[in-house]
Structure formats: C-alpha cells, structure tokens
CSV table of C-alpha atoms in Angstrom, one decimal:
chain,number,residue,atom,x,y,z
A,1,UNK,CA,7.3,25.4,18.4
A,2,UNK,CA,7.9,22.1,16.7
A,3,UNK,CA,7.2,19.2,18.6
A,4,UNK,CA,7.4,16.2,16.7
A,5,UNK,CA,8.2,14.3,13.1
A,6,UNK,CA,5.1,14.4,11.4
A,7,UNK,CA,5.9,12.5,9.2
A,8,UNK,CA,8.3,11.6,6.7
A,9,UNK,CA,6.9,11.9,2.6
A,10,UNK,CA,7.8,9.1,0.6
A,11,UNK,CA,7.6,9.1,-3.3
A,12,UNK,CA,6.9,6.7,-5.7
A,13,UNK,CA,5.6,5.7,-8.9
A,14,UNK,CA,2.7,3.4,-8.4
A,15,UNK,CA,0.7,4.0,-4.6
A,16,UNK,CA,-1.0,0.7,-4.4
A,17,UNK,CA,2.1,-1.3,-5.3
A,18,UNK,CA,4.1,1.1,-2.4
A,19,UNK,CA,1.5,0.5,0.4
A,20,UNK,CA,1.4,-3.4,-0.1
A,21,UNK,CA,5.3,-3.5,0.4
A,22,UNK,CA,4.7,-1.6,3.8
A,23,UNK,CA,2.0,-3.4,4.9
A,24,UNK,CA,3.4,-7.3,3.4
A,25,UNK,CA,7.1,-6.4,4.6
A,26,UNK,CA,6.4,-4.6,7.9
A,27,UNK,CA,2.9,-4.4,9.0
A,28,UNK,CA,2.4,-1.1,8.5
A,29,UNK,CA,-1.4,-0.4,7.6
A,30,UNK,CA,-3.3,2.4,5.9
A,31,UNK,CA,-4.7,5.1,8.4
A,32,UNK,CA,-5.8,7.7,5.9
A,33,UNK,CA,-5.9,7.9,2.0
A,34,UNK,CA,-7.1,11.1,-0.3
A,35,UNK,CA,-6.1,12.9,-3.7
A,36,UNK,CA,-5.1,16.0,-3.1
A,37,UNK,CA,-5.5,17.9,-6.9
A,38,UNK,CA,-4.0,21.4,-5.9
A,39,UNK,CA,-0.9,19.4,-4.8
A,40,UNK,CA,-1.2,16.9,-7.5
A,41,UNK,CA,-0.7,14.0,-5.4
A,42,UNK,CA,-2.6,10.7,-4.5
A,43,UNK,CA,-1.5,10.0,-0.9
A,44,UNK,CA,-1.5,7.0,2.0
A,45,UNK,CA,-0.9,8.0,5.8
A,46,UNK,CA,0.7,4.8,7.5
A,47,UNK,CA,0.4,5.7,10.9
A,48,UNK,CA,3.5,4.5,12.9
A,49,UNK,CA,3.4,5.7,16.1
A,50,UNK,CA,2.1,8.0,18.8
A,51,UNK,CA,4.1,11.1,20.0
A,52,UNK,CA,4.7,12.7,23.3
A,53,UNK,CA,2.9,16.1,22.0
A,54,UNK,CA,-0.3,14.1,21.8
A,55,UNK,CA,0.2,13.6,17.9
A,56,UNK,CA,1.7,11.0,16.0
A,57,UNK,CA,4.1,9.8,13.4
A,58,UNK,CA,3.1,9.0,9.9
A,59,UNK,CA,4.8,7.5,6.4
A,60,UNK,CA,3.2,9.8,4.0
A,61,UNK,CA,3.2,7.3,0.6
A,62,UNK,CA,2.4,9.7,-2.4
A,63,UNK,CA,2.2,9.1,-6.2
A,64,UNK,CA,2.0,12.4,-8.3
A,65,UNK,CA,-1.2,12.3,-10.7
A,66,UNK,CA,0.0,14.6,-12.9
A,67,UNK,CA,3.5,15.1,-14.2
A,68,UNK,CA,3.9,18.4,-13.8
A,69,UNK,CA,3.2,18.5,-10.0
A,70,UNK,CA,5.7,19.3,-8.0
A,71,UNK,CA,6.3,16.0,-6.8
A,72,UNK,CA,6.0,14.1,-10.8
A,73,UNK,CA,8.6,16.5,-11.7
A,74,UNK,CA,10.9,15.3,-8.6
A,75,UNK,CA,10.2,11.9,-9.2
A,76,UNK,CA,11.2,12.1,-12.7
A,77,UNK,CA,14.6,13.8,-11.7
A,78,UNK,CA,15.6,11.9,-9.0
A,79,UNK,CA,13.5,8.3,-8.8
A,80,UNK,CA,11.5,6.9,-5.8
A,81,UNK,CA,12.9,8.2,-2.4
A,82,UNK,CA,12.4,10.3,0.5
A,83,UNK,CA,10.8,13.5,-1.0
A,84,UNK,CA,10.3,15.6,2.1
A,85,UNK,CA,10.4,15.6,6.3
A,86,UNK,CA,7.3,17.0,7.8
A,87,UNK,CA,7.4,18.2,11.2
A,88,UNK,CA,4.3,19.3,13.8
A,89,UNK,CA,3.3,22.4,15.6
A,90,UNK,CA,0.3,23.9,17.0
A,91,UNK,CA,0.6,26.5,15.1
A,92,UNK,CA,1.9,26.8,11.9
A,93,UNK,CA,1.2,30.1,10.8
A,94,UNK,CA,3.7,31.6,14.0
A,95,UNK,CA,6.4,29.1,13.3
A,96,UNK,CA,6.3,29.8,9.4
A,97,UNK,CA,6.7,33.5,10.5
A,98,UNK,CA,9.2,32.7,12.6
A,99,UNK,CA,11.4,30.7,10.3
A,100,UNK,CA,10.5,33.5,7.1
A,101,UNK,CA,12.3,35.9,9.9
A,102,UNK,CA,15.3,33.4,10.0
A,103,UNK,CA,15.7,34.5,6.5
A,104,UNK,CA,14.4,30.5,5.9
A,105,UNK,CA,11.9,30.8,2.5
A,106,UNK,CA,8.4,29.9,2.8
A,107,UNK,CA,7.0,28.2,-0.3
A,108,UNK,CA,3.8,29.6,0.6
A,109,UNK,CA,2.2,33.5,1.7
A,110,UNK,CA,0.1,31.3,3.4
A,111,UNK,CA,-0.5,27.5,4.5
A,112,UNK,CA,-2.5,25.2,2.4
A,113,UNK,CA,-4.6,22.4,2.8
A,114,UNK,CA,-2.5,19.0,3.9
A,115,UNK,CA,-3.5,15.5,4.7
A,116,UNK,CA,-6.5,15.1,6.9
A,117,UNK,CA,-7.1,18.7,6.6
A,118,UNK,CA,-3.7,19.8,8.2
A,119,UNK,CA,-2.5,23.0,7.5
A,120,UNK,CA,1.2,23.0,5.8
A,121,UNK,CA,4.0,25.0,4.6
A,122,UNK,CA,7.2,24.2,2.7
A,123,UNK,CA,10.8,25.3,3.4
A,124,UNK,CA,13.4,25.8,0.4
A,125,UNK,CA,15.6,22.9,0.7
A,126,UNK,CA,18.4,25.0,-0.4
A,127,UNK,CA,18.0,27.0,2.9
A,128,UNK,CA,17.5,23.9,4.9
A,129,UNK,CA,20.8,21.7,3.9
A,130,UNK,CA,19.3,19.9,0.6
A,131,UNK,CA,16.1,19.0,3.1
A,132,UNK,CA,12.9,19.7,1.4
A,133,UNK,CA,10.6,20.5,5.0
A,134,UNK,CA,6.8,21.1,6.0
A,135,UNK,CA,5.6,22.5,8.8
A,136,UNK,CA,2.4,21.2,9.5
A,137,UNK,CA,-0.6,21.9,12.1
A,138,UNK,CA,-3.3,18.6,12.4
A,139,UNK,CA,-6.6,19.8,12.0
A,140,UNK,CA,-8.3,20.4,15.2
A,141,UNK,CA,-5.2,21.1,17.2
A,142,UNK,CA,-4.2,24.8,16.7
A,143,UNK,CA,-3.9,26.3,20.3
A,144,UNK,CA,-4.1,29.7,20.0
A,145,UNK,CA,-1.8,32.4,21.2
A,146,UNK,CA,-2.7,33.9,24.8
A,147,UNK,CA,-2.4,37.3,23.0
A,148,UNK,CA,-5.1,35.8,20.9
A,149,UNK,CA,-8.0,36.0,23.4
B,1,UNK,CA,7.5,-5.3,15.0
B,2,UNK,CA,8.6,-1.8,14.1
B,3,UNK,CA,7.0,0.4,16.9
B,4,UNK,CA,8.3,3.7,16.1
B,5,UNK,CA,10.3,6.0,13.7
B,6,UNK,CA,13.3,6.2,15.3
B,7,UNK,CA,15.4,8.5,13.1
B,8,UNK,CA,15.3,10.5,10.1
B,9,UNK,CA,19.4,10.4,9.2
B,10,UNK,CA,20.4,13.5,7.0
B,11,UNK,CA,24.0,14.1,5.3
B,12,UNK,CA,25.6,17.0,5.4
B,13,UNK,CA,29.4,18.1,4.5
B,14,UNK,CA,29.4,20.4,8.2
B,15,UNK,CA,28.0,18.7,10.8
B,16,UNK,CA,28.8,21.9,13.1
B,17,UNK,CA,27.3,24.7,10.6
B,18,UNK,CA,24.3,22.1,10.5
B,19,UNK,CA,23.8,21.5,13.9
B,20,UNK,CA,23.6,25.2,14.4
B,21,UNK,CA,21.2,25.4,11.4
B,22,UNK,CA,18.6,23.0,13.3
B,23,UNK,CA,19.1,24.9,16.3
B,24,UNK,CA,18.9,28.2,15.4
B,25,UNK,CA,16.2,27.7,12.9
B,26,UNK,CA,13.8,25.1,15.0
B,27,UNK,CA,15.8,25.5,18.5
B,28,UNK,CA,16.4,21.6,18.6
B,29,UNK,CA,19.4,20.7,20.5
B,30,UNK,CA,21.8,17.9,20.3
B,31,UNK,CA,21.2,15.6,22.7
B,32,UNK,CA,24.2,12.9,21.5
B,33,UNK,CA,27.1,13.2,19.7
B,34,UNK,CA,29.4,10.7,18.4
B,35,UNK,CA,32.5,9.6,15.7
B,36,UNK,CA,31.6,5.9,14.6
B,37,UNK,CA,34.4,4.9,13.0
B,38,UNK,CA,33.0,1.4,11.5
B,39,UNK,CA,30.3,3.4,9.7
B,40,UNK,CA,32.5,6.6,8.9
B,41,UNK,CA,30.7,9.3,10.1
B,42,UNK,CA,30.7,11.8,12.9
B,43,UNK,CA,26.8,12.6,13.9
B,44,UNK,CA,24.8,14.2,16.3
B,45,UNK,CA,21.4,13.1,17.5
B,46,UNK,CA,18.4,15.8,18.4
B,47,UNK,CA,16.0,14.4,20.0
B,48,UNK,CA,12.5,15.8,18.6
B,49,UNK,CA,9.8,13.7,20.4
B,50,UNK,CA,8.8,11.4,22.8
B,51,UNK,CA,6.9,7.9,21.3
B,52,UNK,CA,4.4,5.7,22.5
B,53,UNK,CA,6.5,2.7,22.7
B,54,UNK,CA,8.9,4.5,25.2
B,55,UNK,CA,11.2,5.5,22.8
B,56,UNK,CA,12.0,8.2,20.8
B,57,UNK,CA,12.3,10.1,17.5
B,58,UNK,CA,15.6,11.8,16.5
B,59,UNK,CA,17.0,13.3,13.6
B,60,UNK,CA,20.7,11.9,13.1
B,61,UNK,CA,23.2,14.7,11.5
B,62,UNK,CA,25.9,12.7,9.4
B,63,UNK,CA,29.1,14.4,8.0
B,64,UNK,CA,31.5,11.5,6.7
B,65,UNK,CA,34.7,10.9,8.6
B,66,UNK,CA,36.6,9.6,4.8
B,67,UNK,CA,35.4,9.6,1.3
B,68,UNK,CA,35.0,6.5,0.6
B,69,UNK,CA,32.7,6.0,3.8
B,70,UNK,CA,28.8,5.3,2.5
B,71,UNK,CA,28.2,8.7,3.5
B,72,UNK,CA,30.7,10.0,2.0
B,73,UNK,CA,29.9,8.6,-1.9
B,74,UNK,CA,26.4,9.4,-1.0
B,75,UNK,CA,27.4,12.8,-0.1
B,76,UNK,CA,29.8,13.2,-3.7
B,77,UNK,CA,26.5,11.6,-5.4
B,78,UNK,CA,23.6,13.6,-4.2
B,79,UNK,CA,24.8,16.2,-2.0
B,80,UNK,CA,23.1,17.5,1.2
B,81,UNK,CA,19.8,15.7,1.8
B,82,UNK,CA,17.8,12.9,4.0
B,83,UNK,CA,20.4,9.7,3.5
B,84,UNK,CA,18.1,7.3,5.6
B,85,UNK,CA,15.3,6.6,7.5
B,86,UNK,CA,15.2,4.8,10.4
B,87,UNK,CA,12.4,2.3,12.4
B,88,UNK,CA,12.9,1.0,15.5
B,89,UNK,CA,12.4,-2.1,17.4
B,90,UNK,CA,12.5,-4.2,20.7
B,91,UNK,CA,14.5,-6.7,18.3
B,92,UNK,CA,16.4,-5.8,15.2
B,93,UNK,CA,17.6,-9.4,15.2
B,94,UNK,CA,13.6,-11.0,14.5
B,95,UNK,CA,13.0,-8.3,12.1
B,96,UNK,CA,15.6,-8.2,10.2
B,97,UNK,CA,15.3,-11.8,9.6
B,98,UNK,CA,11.7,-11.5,9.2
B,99,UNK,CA,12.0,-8.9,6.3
B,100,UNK,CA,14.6,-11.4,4.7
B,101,UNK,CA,12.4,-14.3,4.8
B,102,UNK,CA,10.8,-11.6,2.5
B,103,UNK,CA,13.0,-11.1,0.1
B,104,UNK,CA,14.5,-8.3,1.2
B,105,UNK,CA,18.0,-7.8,1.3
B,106,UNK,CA,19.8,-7.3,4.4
B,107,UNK,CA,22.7,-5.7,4.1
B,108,UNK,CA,24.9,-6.7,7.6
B,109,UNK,CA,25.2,-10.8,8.4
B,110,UNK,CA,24.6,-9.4,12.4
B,111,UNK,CA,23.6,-5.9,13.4
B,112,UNK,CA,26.6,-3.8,14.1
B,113,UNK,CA,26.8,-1.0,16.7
B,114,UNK,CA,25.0,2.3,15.9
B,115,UNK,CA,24.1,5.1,17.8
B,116,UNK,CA,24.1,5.5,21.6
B,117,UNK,CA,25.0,1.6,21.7
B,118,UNK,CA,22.3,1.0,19.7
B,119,UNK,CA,22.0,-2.4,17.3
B,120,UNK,CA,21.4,-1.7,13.5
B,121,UNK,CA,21.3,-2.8,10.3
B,122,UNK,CA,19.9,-1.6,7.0
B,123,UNK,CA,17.8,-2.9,4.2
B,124,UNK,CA,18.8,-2.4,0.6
B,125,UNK,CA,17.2,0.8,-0.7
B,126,UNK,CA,16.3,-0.8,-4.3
B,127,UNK,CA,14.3,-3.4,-2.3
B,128,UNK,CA,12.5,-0.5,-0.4
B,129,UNK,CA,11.2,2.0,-3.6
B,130,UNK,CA,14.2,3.9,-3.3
B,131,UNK,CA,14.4,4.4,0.4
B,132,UNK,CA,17.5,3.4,2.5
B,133,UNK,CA,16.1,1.5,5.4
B,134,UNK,CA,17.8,1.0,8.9
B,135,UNK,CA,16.3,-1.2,11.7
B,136,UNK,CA,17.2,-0.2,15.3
B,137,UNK,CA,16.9,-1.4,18.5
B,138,UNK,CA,18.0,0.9,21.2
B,139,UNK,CA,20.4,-0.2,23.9
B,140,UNK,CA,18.5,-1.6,27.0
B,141,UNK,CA,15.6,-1.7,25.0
B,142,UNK,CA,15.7,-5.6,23.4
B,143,UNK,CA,13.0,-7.6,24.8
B,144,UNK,CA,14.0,-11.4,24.7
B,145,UNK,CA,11.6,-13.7,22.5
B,146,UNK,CA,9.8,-16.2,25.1
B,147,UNK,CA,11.8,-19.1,23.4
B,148,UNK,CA,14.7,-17.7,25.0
B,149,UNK,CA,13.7,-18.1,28.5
C-alpha cells in the first residue's frame, strides 16, 4: 500500500547551483547527497517534512552525469523540470506486482538501488497519465507479509 | 517558512478517467472536489498522507474548464503530466513576499482563492529551474505574525 509522497524528482542542469536556490530562496537544506552511476545521476535529498506513515517527504535535486542516462536524455528534450513523483510503501516488491497486474508496466523485473539505499521501481508514464512514477521502500522499513513468517 | 509539500498538481484532459486511474491503480480516493472558475480548472484532491506540521499532502487532478485557461495552454503544450508543485505555509502572504525580496517573481499582487478555501499564489517557473511553484496556506491554518497582535 502507498502511504505517502516520497518525494518529488527534480531535474536540472548544474546540482550545486539547484541546491543553493532551495536553500537561499526557501530554507530548504541538504539531508542526503550521493552519485548513483547505474542510474547516472548525481542527487540531493532536501528533506521537507515528516509523514503520518512514519516517513518523510523529500525534493530529490538530480543532475544526470552522463548524457545518455535516462535522465540527460530527458533533460535534453524537455529542459529543467519536474522529472518524476516518487511515492512510499513498505513494500515495494507487492505493490510493483500489484500494479504489473493492473496491466501498469514496471520499468524494472526487479527493484534497484535508490537514494539512501531505498529500493525503487518505475512506472511507464504513458500508463500513468504522462506521470513518470517510482515506487519506493526506505531502507530499513520493509514490514514483511504475515504470510511471510 | 514552507513546512510541508502540500500538493503535487497533475493535468490531465479527463479528470473522471483519471481519478479512476489513481484509484484503481493505488486505491487513493478523492477526498475534495471542486470547479474554480478564476483559475479554470475543475480538480479533485486525494489526500495521500498525513504531515508533521498538521497538514497534509495531496495530489491535485486538473482538467481545464476553457482553452485558454493556464491549464489548458499547458495542457495543448505538453500534454498529460505534473503541471505544479505545491509548498505550504502558515502564511503565504510572508513568504511570498520573502521569496520576492529575492528576486523571484511572484506571479499574483495578493494570493487568490485555491483549493478547499485555501490562499495561493505561484512563483514564476523560469525563476525556479523550470518548476512551476505554488505557495499555500490552508484555510484555518494562517498563523498571525506577532506584529499583528
């Protein structure tokens, strides 16, 4: 089940120059920043606020470093802009499934490594209304199926 | 100070087929549902999450009422997508007048009326790397500066 907006993916063209506009223009500071190389992206987490789940609600700020990631190639096409809308679950893997039955396609067989060692999943925007979407669990909060135990 | 996202707000040509797209996809429900005539659009509001300023986070389903509506040229423009994000606030009024001390362009004189009562007004997108900006403070939420008292 989804229970919050993760967060909301934000691309642009230069990262350092994107998180000083948050921080100078609203305060927002940076909670988490990493390169990820298999999604070829450098990446800020502004956290924003907490969420009744127990999770919270980021800006994910991310600057492709190659041009042929998926997210150069969007930038290049459209410009700086919203790129994708991330929302959580406790457990990705059953939601993905249960979306994939929806006859929704999943990006990925399985999910892949996200921000602070999440575990993620894309949506085809052209299934979801021109809305590029990840499902995402936070590490360390998968709670299992009963049938699991 | 921006304490929360408040919204993610999403175009669509079919607010119906979309609204039943959220719900039979995620099982979000509308919680609100509205024509604004002023902005030209007729929405619906799911609620996703609780926040930890005592608000919460939506996403905002926006089919334009005319044409010529904002929506509406975004909508001839881009096509289905995320339009907007939003941030909210105990006072839209101080922040948007903080952001255009910053150079910033605001883009109403006064806040106008958004959803659920709610007092909004957005920033200029090129001013934001690319993204479409609304500040909102929610009705019965707007916490009088001490100055006023």
């Amino acid at each position: 089940m989804l229970t919050r907006i993760d967060h909301i993916g934000i691309a642009c063209f230069d990262l350092d120059a994107t998180v000083e506009f948050y921080r100078a223009t609203y305060g927002f500071e940076v909670f988490h920043s990493e390169v990820n190389e298999e999604q070829g992206v450098r990446e800020a987490m502004l956290k924003i606020n907490g969420t009744s789940d127990g999770g919270a609600s980021y800006l994910q700020l991310l600057e492709p470093t190659r041009e042929d990631s998926a997210v150069g190639k969007w930038l290049a096409k459209n410009g700086e802009g919203v790129h994708h809308i991330a929302f959580g679950t406790a457990d990705v893997d059953a939601d993905a499934a249960a979306v994939r039955d929806k006859g929704v396609r999943v990006l990925y067989d399985e999910p892949r490594r996200g921000s602070m060692d999440s575990r993620i999943t894309f949506l085809h925007p052209k299934d979801c209304h021109g809305v590029l979407t990840e499902l995402v669990t936070a590490a360390g909060s998968h709670v299992q199926d009963p049938q699991d135990h």
